[in-house]
Amino acid sequence: MATDPATFDPSRLVAVLGGGQLGRMLGFAGNRINVTCKFLDPSPVAPAIAAGELLVGELNDFAAVARLAKEATVLTYEWEGVDPGAIVAQENTPPVRPSVRALKIARDRGQEKQLLRDLDIPLANFAVIENEGDIEAALNRVGFPAVLKTQFGGYDGKGQARVNSLDELSVAVKGFAGAPLTLEELVLFTRELSLIAVRSLTGETVYYPLVENLHADGILRITRAPALDLMGSLEGMQDQQKIAEGYARSILDELNYVGVLTLELFEGNDQLLVNEIAPRVHNSGHWTIEGAQCSQFENHLRAILGDPLGSPEAIGASVMVNCLGVMPNPEALNSLPDTYLHDYGKDLRPNRKVGHVTITATDNRVVEEQLLELRKIAPEIFLGLGASTHRSSGV
Ligand code: AMP
């Protein structure tokens, strides 16, 4: 999309590494607050092309990053797989927010878990495996059942394997062909939650309400916002909200963080564990576009530019359903009130996140009724979820 010269404000030009759906939604959010986003992505048809100028190039190509960053007020990223070296190598780089330190830690499971441990934030027991010689010590520390994960580049369930025996572990380690790994205890959680925190350049900080996430095969399928407690009460989440905000606050302070930070959490019977952190806008925050006073995307841009933050408060209740490899017929959804279909403009491929649907309503009961209607109208986006769309478990 070309920049409109009539409204372009050069002091509000944001360079974004990555042009996927997160970039696209950042760009759309920018349009509302006169922020122009410019993207770098290897694909000439990346989703963000609909939301701003797209430079085509590899994210680890120093020259391409320099071209993107030239004249931008701030450089940000929509994917933590980007190479920090390509950013720091720039001579006239605009400020990078969130910082390169935050990026380096969050993209490396080993460093990320060490940070959590150093900050006394509860997390699953883990051990680093750098070569086959580390297997035995890792096993002694973590035990079975466990989850083996690549330290770099894993997402949507990729780069991980569940293991139940030494044989399975040895095979899985070999399968990752020398990549540095972490072995984690398999957590028997009650459900998965996440928290989105935003800290501005000015230090102003806001937190979105905790949300409940349902995953299948490691991929997020459904987010309910705000999360209710297991008895269906919002008030009952206050303690969990405070605990999660405390975790986020420690990380934000430690990293002097600027931008959106997401915490993925496992809720157990008596503990909230952090699974991982994402230094960026997050899939479990898509509901905020229609379901919160100010979306995570707008707040990320506000934060990195030092604008006052918008309210993270939820407007009633929302549910977000990811469309994996298939889009529903938009006309079929017309009969559902307050239902919003987002099409990322991607080619349809199995298990690829190609869009999402958000339903909003004044209360949780109505949202759940609407979700059942959606399931009848568009069963294709619920494939693989079984009869219930409630709660996953670690087993
Ligand atoms: P991750 O790539 O770490 O975000 O993991 C993707 C998903 O796999 C999580 O959202 C969980 O559903 C599942 N998972 C990851 N780690 C564990 C674990 N240690 N115990 C149980 N389930 C896990």
GROMACS .gro file of C-alpha atoms and ligand atoms in nm:
model
  418
    1MET     CA    1   0.000   0.000   0.000
    2ALA     CA    2   0.141   0.342  -0.096
    3THR     CA    3   0.186   0.616   0.166
    4ASP     CA    4  -0.062   0.906   0.145
    5PRO     CA    5   0.153   1.225   0.109
    6ALA     CA    6  -0.133   1.441   0.241
    7THR     CA    7  -0.126   1.280   0.587
    8PHE     CA    8   0.231   1.141   0.607
    9ASP     CA    9   0.415   1.257   0.919
   10PRO     CA   10   0.787   1.165   0.893
   11SER     CA   11   0.823   1.173   1.272
   12ARG     CA   12   0.574   0.885   1.292
   13LEU     CA   13   0.736   0.642   1.050
   14VAL     CA   14   0.781   0.295   1.205
   15ALA     CA   15   1.006   0.034   1.041
   16VAL     CA   16   0.878  -0.318   1.104
   17LEU     CA   17   1.092  -0.631   1.057
   18GLY     CA   18   0.852  -0.892   0.924
   19GLY     CA   19   0.541  -0.848   0.714
   20GLY     CA   20   0.314  -1.127   0.836
   21GLN     CA   21  -0.034  -1.090   0.978
   22LEU     CA   22   0.100  -0.925   1.293
   23GLY     CA   23   0.269  -0.660   1.080
   24ARG     CA   24  -0.048  -0.620   0.878
   25MET     CA   25  -0.256  -0.556   1.190
   26LEU     CA   26   0.010  -0.314   1.323
   27GLY     CA   27  -0.009  -0.124   0.996
   28PHE     CA   28  -0.390  -0.103   1.007
   29ALA     CA   29  -0.375   0.016   1.369
   30GLY     CA   30  -0.120   0.280   1.267
   31ASN     CA   31  -0.365   0.425   1.014
   32ARG     CA   32  -0.594   0.523   1.301
   33ILE     CA   33  -0.328   0.727   1.484
   34ASN     CA   34  -0.143   0.868   1.185
   35VAL     CA   35   0.149   0.629   1.216
   36THR     CA   36   0.297   0.495   0.893
   37CYS     CA   37   0.443   0.145   0.903
   38LYS     CA   38   0.697   0.021   0.648
   39PHE     CA   39   0.780  -0.350   0.638
   40LEU     CA   40   1.063  -0.584   0.539
   41ASP     CA   41   0.973  -0.940   0.444
   42PRO     CA   42   1.121  -1.205   0.213
   43SER     CA   43   0.784  -1.254   0.042
   44PRO     CA   44   0.661  -0.998  -0.214
   45VAL     CA   45   0.304  -1.098  -0.126
   46ALA     CA   46   0.344  -1.082   0.254
   47PRO     CA   47   0.016  -0.998   0.436
   48ALA     CA   48   0.144  -0.654   0.546
   49ILE     CA   49   0.148  -0.535   0.185
   50ALA     CA   50  -0.215  -0.431   0.242
   51ALA     CA   51  -0.115  -0.204   0.530
   52GLY     CA   52   0.198  -0.016   0.420
   53GLU     CA   53   0.504  -0.007   0.196
   54LEU     CA   54   0.674  -0.349   0.173
   55LEU     CA   55   1.045  -0.391   0.101
   56VAL     CA   56   1.132  -0.739  -0.018
   57GLY     CA   57   1.442  -0.886   0.143
   58GLU     CA   58   1.573  -1.131   0.398
   59LEU     CA   59   1.541  -1.024   0.761
   60ASN     CA   60   1.907  -1.110   0.824
   61ASP     CA   61   2.030  -0.910   0.524
   62PHE     CA   62   2.215  -0.611   0.674
   63ALA     CA   63   2.167  -0.396   0.363
   64ALA     CA   64   1.793  -0.468   0.347
   65VAL     CA   65   1.749  -0.384   0.717
   66ALA     CA   66   1.944  -0.061   0.661
   67ARG     CA   67   1.714   0.034   0.373
   68LEU     CA   68   1.410  -0.035   0.589
   69ALA     CA   69   1.541   0.160   0.888
   70LYS     CA   70   1.653   0.464   0.687
   71GLU     CA   71   1.454   0.768   0.796
   72ALA     CA   72   1.232   0.568   1.031
   73THR     CA   73   1.168   0.708   1.380
   74VAL     CA   74   1.185   0.367   1.542
   75LEU     CA   75   1.257   0.009   1.438
   76THR     CA   76   1.039  -0.272   1.573
   77TYR     CA   77   0.978  -0.637   1.487
   78GLU     CA   78   0.677  -0.862   1.460
   79TRP     CA   79   0.871  -1.187   1.488
   80GLU     CA   80   1.144  -1.283   1.734
   81GLY     CA   81   1.318  -1.503   1.477
   82VAL     CA   82   1.485  -1.190   1.332
   83ASP     CA   83   1.864  -1.177   1.357
   84PRO     CA   84   1.970  -0.926   1.626
   85GLY     CA   85   2.309  -0.898   1.451
   86ALA     CA   86   2.145  -0.747   1.144
   87ILE     CA   87   1.991  -0.476   1.361
   88VAL     CA   88   2.291  -0.383   1.573
   89ALA     CA   89   2.516  -0.373   1.266
   90GLN     CA   90   2.335  -0.065   1.136
   91GLU     CA   91   2.534   0.252   1.176
   92ASN     CA   92   2.251   0.497   1.174
   93THR     CA   93   1.993   0.269   1.319
   94PRO     CA   94   1.694   0.439   1.472
   95PRO     CA   95   1.619   0.319   1.826
   96VAL     CA   96   1.509  -0.047   1.838
   97ARG     CA   97   1.201  -0.106   2.056
   98PRO     CA   98   1.165  -0.352   2.224
   99SER     CA   99   1.542  -0.348   2.273
  100VAL     CA  100   1.794  -0.579   2.109
  101ARG     CA  101   1.861  -0.728   2.454
  102ALA     CA  102   1.493  -0.819   2.491
  103LEU     CA  103   1.499  -0.974   2.144
  104LYS     CA  104   1.816  -1.174   2.213
  105ILE     CA  105   1.672  -1.319   2.532
  106ALA     CA  106   1.323  -1.396   2.401
  107ARG     CA  107   1.444  -1.570   2.084
  108ASP     CA  108   1.662  -1.810   2.280
  109ARG     CA  109   1.471  -2.049   2.506
  110GLY     CA  110   1.779  -2.111   2.718
  111GLN     CA  111   1.836  -1.742   2.796
  112GLU     CA  112   1.465  -1.678   2.835
  113LYS     CA  113   1.428  -1.951   3.097
  114GLN     CA  114   1.742  -1.837   3.277
  115LEU     CA  115   1.599  -1.485   3.298
  116LEU     CA  116   1.274  -1.618   3.446
  117ARG     CA  117   1.470  -1.827   3.695
  118ASP     CA  118   1.690  -1.529   3.792
  119LEU     CA  119   1.377  -1.319   3.851
  120ASP     CA  120   1.221  -1.594   4.068
  121ILE     CA  121   0.931  -1.633   3.827
  122PRO     CA  122   0.789  -1.987   3.846
  123LEU     CA  123   0.846  -2.202   3.538
  124ALA     CA  124   0.865  -2.571   3.451
  125ASN     CA  125   1.182  -2.749   3.552
  126PHE     CA  126   1.425  -2.750   3.257
  127ALA     CA  127   1.779  -2.831   3.144
  128VAL     CA  128   1.980  -2.724   2.842
  129ILE     CA  129   2.111  -2.991   2.601
  130GLU     CA  130   2.392  -2.866   2.379
  131ASN     CA  131   2.522  -3.205   2.271
  132GLU     CA  132   2.453  -3.574   2.327
  133GLY     CA  133   2.682  -3.570   2.632
  134ASP     CA  134   2.429  -3.350   2.815
  135ILE     CA  135   2.139  -3.596   2.777
  136GLU     CA  136   2.194  -3.789   3.095
  137ALA     CA  137   2.235  -3.487   3.321
  138ALA     CA  138   1.926  -3.325   3.165
  139LEU     CA  139   1.729  -3.641   3.223
  140ASN     CA  140   1.835  -3.661   3.586
  141ARG     CA  141   1.724  -3.307   3.639
  142VAL     CA  142   1.391  -3.311   3.451
  143GLY     CA  143   1.271  -3.673   3.444
  144PHE     CA  144   0.983  -3.808   3.229
  145PRO     CA  145   0.743  -3.726   3.078
  146ALA     CA  146   0.917  -3.429   2.921
  147VAL     CA  147   0.909  -3.198   2.622
  148LEU     CA  148   1.221  -3.148   2.413
  149LYS     CA  149   1.233  -2.810   2.237
  150THR     CA  150   1.476  -2.639   2.003
  151GLN     CA  151   1.624  -2.333   2.166
  152PHE     CA  152   1.578  -2.124   1.853
  153GLY     CA  153   1.306  -2.086   1.595
  154GLY     CA  154   1.030  -2.313   1.732
  155TYR     CA  155   0.675  -2.186   1.693
  156ASP     CA  156   0.322  -2.325   1.658
  157GLY     CA  157   0.433  -2.661   1.797
  158LYS     CA  158   0.723  -2.687   1.551
  159GLY     CA  159   1.063  -2.773   1.694
  160GLN     CA  160   0.932  -2.974   1.987
  161ALA     CA  161   0.877  -3.339   2.075
  162ARG     CA  162   0.721  -3.512   2.375
  163VAL     CA  163   0.942  -3.784   2.516
  164ASN     CA  164   0.869  -4.062   2.763
  165SER     CA  165   1.186  -4.269   2.771
  166LEU     CA  166   1.560  -4.244   2.726
  167ASP     CA  167   1.527  -4.408   2.383
  168GLU     CA  168   1.268  -4.156   2.270
  169LEU     CA  169   1.482  -3.873   2.402
  170SER     CA  170   1.796  -3.997   2.223
  171VAL     CA  171   1.605  -4.036   1.895
  172ALA     CA  172   1.448  -3.689   1.933
  173VAL     CA  173   1.786  -3.526   2.012
  174LYS     CA  174   1.935  -3.686   1.698
  175GLY     CA  175   1.631  -3.573   1.496
  176PHE     CA  176   1.710  -3.210   1.577
  177ALA     CA  177   2.051  -3.262   1.416
  178GLY     CA  178   2.284  -3.081   1.651
  179ALA     CA  179   2.056  -2.785   1.727
  180PRO     CA  180   2.082  -2.656   2.086
  181LEU     CA  181   1.785  -2.788   2.285
  182THR     CA  182   1.604  -2.756   2.615
  183LEU     CA  183   1.435  -3.041   2.794
  184GLU     CA  184   1.133  -2.937   2.997
  185GLU     CA  185   0.911  -3.118   3.239
  186LEU     CA  186   0.566  -3.190   3.084
  187VAL     CA  187   0.333  -2.964   3.281
  188LEU     CA  188  -0.007  -3.110   3.371
  189PHE     CA  189  -0.178  -2.775   3.356
  190THR     CA  190  -0.548  -2.708   3.405
  191ARG     CA  191  -0.549  -2.461   3.119
  192GLU     CA  192  -0.335  -2.212   2.931
  193LEU     CA  193  -0.358  -1.838   2.989
  194SER     CA  194  -0.171  -1.538   2.857
  195LEU     CA  195  -0.111  -1.183   2.965
  196ILE     CA  196  -0.031  -0.891   2.739
  197ALA     CA  197   0.158  -0.606   2.903
  198VAL     CA  198   0.248  -0.274   2.742
  199ARG     CA  199   0.517  -0.036   2.862
  200SER     CA  200   0.568   0.296   2.693
  201LEU     CA  201   0.887   0.492   2.637
  202THR     CA  202   0.762   0.720   2.916
  203GLY     CA  203   0.737   0.424   3.158
  204GLU     CA  204   0.355   0.422   3.155
  205THR     CA  205   0.243   0.057   3.184
  206VAL     CA  206  -0.090  -0.113   3.123
  207TYR     CA  207  -0.200  -0.477   3.133
  208TYR     CA  208  -0.477  -0.643   2.935
  209PRO     CA  209  -0.694  -0.888   3.125
  210LEU     CA  210  -0.572  -1.247   3.137
  211VAL     CA  211  -0.715  -1.456   2.853
  212GLU     CA  212  -0.773  -1.830   2.823
  213ASN     CA  213  -0.611  -2.009   2.529
  214LEU     CA  214  -0.698  -2.344   2.378
  215HIS     CA  215  -0.419  -2.510   2.179
  216ALA     CA  216  -0.420  -2.826   1.971
  217ASP     CA  217  -0.092  -2.982   1.855
  218GLY     CA  218   0.094  -2.680   1.990
  219ILE     CA  219  -0.107  -2.432   1.780
  220LEU     CA  220  -0.338  -2.169   1.930
  221ARG     CA  221  -0.695  -2.233   1.817
  222ILE     CA  222  -0.927  -2.033   2.044
  223THR     CA  223  -0.882  -1.739   2.284
  224ARG     CA  224  -1.149  -1.636   2.535
  225ALA     CA  225  -1.125  -1.287   2.680
  226PRO     CA  226  -1.128  -1.199   2.958
  227ALA     CA  227  -1.051  -1.536   3.120
  228LEU     CA  228  -1.302  -1.638   3.386
  229ASP     CA  229  -1.212  -1.860   3.679
  230LEU     CA  230  -1.307  -2.227   3.672
  231MET     CA  231  -1.644  -2.135   3.835
  232GLY     CA  232  -1.716  -1.884   3.558
  233SER     CA  233  -1.644  -1.570   3.761
  234LEU     CA  234  -1.441  -1.270   3.649
  235GLU     CA  235  -1.386  -1.147   4.005
  236GLY     CA  236  -1.233  -1.486   4.081
  237MET     CA  237  -0.946  -1.403   3.842
  238GLN     CA  238  -0.826  -1.102   4.038
  239ASP     CA  239  -0.554  -1.288   4.228
  240GLN     CA  240  -0.425  -1.460   3.914
  241GLN     CA  241  -0.428  -1.125   3.733
  242LYS     CA  242  -0.217  -0.967   4.008
  243ILE     CA  243   0.029  -1.257   4.008
  244ALA     CA  244   0.068  -1.248   3.629
  245GLU     CA  245   0.108  -0.869   3.630
  246GLY     CA  246   0.378  -0.910   3.897
  247TYR     CA  247   0.570  -1.151   3.671
  248ALA     CA  248   0.536  -0.913   3.378
  249ARG     CA  249   0.641  -0.615   3.589
  250SER     CA  250   0.967  -0.789   3.691
  251ILE     CA  251   1.053  -0.865   3.329
  252LEU     CA  252   0.959  -0.517   3.206
  253ASP     CA  253   1.172  -0.357   3.477
  254GLU     CA  254   1.468  -0.590   3.428
  255LEU     CA  255   1.475  -0.527   3.052
  256ASN     CA  256   1.377  -0.160   3.071
  257TYR     CA  257   1.124  -0.279   2.819
  258VAL     CA  258   0.934  -0.066   2.567
  259GLY     CA  259   0.643  -0.207   2.364
  260VAL     CA  260   0.407  -0.503   2.397
  261LEU     CA  261   0.531  -0.805   2.595
  262THR     CA  262   0.331  -1.127   2.605
  263LEU     CA  263   0.353  -1.392   2.877
  264GLU     CA  264   0.227  -1.741   2.791
  265LEU     CA  265   0.123  -1.916   3.111
  266PHE     CA  266   0.024  -2.258   3.239
  267GLU     CA  267  -0.238  -2.250   3.514
  268GLY     CA  268  -0.201  -2.540   3.754
  269ASN     CA  269  -0.395  -2.625   4.065
  270ASP     CA  270  -0.198  -2.393   4.285
  271GLN     CA  271   0.050  -2.217   4.061
  272LEU     CA  272   0.084  -2.001   3.757
  273LEU     CA  273   0.393  -2.098   3.554
  274VAL     CA  274   0.540  -1.897   3.269
  275ASN     CA  275   0.587  -2.109   2.956
  276GLU     CA  276   0.746  -1.844   2.742
  277ILE     CA  277   0.761  -1.474   2.670
  278ALA     CA  278   0.711  -1.306   2.334
  279PRO     CA  279   0.861  -0.960   2.281
  280ARG     CA  280   0.584  -0.857   2.045
  281VAL     CA  281   0.215  -0.841   1.970
  282HIS     CA  282   0.062  -1.185   2.002
  283ASN     CA  283  -0.203  -1.409   1.849
  284SER     CA  284  -0.381  -1.432   2.186
  285GLY     CA  285  -0.432  -1.053   2.168
  286HIS     CA  286  -0.616  -1.042   1.834
  287TRP     CA  287  -0.946  -1.010   2.020
  288THR     CA  288  -0.835  -0.663   2.140
  289ILE     CA  289  -0.904  -0.515   1.794
  290GLU     CA  290  -1.279  -0.528   1.853
  291GLY     CA  291  -1.295  -0.644   2.214
  292ALA     CA  292  -1.083  -0.390   2.404
  293GLN     CA  293  -1.089  -0.011   2.432
  294CYS     CA  294  -0.750   0.008   2.258
  295SER     CA  295  -0.598  -0.282   2.065
  296GLN     CA  296  -0.260  -0.441   2.141
  297PHE     CA  297  -0.146  -0.323   1.796
  298GLU     CA  298  -0.231   0.042   1.855
  299ASN     CA  299  -0.082   0.028   2.203
  300HIS     CA  300   0.242  -0.123   2.073
  301LEU     CA  301   0.281   0.169   1.832
  302ARG     CA  302   0.184   0.418   2.102
  303ALA     CA  303   0.438   0.264   2.339
  304ILE     CA  304   0.734   0.268   2.100
  305LEU     CA  305   0.658   0.626   1.991
  306GLY     CA  306   0.604   0.752   2.347
  307ASP     CA  307   0.235   0.842   2.292
  308PRO     CA  308  -0.002   0.808   2.589
  309LEU     CA  309  -0.128   0.448   2.605
  310GLY     CA  310  -0.490   0.355   2.535
  311SER     CA  311  -0.706   0.167   2.784
  312PRO     CA  312  -0.657  -0.212   2.780
  313GLU     CA  313  -1.002  -0.266   2.930
  314ALA     CA  314  -1.222  -0.531   2.768
  315ILE     CA  315  -1.557  -0.425   2.624
  316GLY     CA  316  -1.775  -0.712   2.744
  317ALA     CA  317  -1.661  -1.060   2.641
  318SER     CA  318  -1.488  -1.187   2.326
  319VAL     CA  319  -1.380  -1.509   2.168
  320MET     CA  320  -1.126  -1.542   1.887
  321VAL     CA  321  -1.100  -1.847   1.662
  322ASN     CA  322  -0.796  -1.897   1.439
  323CYS     CA  323  -0.854  -2.010   1.081
  324LEU     CA  324  -0.588  -2.273   1.003
  325GLY     CA  325  -0.538  -2.342   0.635
  326VAL     CA  326  -0.902  -2.266   0.555
  327MET     CA  327  -1.121  -1.955   0.555
  328PRO     CA  328  -1.496  -1.961   0.623
  329ASN     CA  329  -1.735  -1.822   0.367
  330PRO     CA  330  -1.768  -1.452   0.465
  331GLU     CA  331  -2.133  -1.440   0.357
  332ALA     CA  332  -2.222  -1.731   0.582
  333LEU     CA  333  -2.102  -1.528   0.878
  334ASN     CA  334  -2.332  -1.233   0.800
  335SER     CA  335  -2.612  -1.387   1.002
  336LEU     CA  336  -2.402  -1.370   1.321
  337PRO     CA  337  -2.407  -1.035   1.503
  338ASP     CA  338  -2.082  -0.873   1.621
  339THR     CA  339  -1.871  -1.129   1.435
  340TYR     CA  340  -1.558  -1.004   1.260
  341LEU     CA  341  -1.368  -1.198   0.999
  342HIS     CA  342  -1.002  -1.111   0.936
  343ASP     CA  343  -0.850  -1.251   0.619
  344TYR     CA  344  -0.469  -1.218   0.609
  345GLY     CA  345  -0.461  -1.257   0.231
  346LYS     CA  346  -0.239  -1.566   0.245
  347ASP     CA  347  -0.236  -1.875   0.025
  348LEU     CA  348  -0.424  -2.154   0.199
  349ARG     CA  349  -0.190  -2.426   0.324
  350PRO     CA  350  -0.259  -2.690   0.590
  351ASN     CA  351  -0.214  -2.559   0.946
  352ARG     CA  352  -0.111  -2.213   0.827
  353LYS     CA  353  -0.271  -1.924   1.016
  354VAL     CA  354  -0.463  -1.757   0.734
  355GLY     CA  355  -0.718  -1.553   0.926
  356HIS     CA  356  -0.925  -1.531   1.241
  357VAL     CA  357  -1.279  -1.465   1.356
  358THR     CA  358  -1.362  -1.258   1.663
  359ILE     CA  359  -1.704  -1.254   1.825
  360THR     CA  360  -1.788  -0.989   2.084
  361ALA     CA  361  -2.090  -0.958   2.314
  362THR     CA  362  -2.191  -0.789   2.635
  363ASP     CA  363  -2.133  -1.103   2.838
  364ASN     CA  364  -1.966  -1.439   2.831
  365ARG     CA  365  -2.289  -1.642   2.804
  366VAL     CA  366  -2.391  -1.468   2.479
  367VAL     CA  367  -2.040  -1.508   2.335
  368GLU     CA  368  -2.051  -1.883   2.405
  369GLU     CA  369  -2.391  -1.911   2.231
  370GLN     CA  370  -2.254  -1.725   1.932
  371LEU     CA  371  -1.949  -1.951   1.928
  372LEU     CA  372  -2.177  -2.256   1.904
  373GLU     CA  373  -2.358  -2.087   1.613
  374LEU     CA  374  -2.025  -2.017   1.444
  375ARG     CA  375  -1.930  -2.380   1.484
  376LYS     CA  376  -2.251  -2.485   1.305
  377ILE     CA  377  -2.203  -2.232   1.026
  378ALA     CA  378  -1.827  -2.274   0.976
  379PRO     CA  379  -1.731  -2.620   1.107
  380GLU     CA  380  -1.419  -2.616   0.888
  381ILE     CA  381  -1.238  -2.377   1.123
  382PHE     CA  382  -1.298  -2.606   1.423
  383LEU     CA  383  -1.150  -2.918   1.262
  384GLY     CA  384  -0.941  -3.126   1.501
  385LEU     CA  385  -1.088  -2.966   1.812
  386GLY     CA  386  -1.317  -3.251   1.914
  387ALA     CA  387  -1.660  -3.195   2.064
  388SER     CA  388  -1.551  -2.942   2.322
  389THR     CA  389  -1.390  -2.610   2.253
  390HIS     CA  390  -1.304  -2.568   2.621
  391ARG     CA  391  -0.971  -2.613   2.797
  392SER     CA  392  -0.669  -2.805   2.683
  393SER     CA  393  -0.447  -3.004   2.914
  394GLY     CA  394  -0.085  -3.094   2.931
  395VAL     CA  395  -0.148  -3.463   2.886
  396AMP     P1  396   0.563  -2.335   2.296
  396AMP     O1  397   0.625  -2.349   2.162
  396AMP     O2  398   0.658  -2.344   2.408
  396AMP     O3  399   0.478  -2.210   2.304
  396AMP     O4  400   0.461  -2.455   2.311
  396AMP     C1  401   0.343  -2.465   2.232
  396AMP     C2  402   0.238  -2.538   2.310
  396AMP     O5  403   0.283  -2.671   2.343
  396AMP     C3  404   0.201  -2.477   2.444
  396AMP     O6  405   0.110  -2.371   2.427
  396AMP     C4  406   0.142  -2.598   2.517
  396AMP     O7  407   0.013  -2.627   2.469
  396AMP     C5  408   0.234  -2.710   2.472
  396AMP     N1  409   0.350  -2.719   2.566
  396AMP     C6  410   0.468  -2.658   2.552
  396AMP     N2  411   0.551  -2.684   2.655
  396AMP     C7  412   0.484  -2.767   2.738
  396AMP     C8  413   0.514  -2.828   2.863
  396AMP     N3  414   0.634  -2.813   2.922
  396AMP     N4  415   0.418  -2.904   2.921
  396AMP     C9  416   0.298  -2.921   2.862
  396AMP     N5  417   0.264  -2.866   2.743
  396AMP    C10  418   0.355  -2.789   2.681
   0.00000   0.00000   0.00000
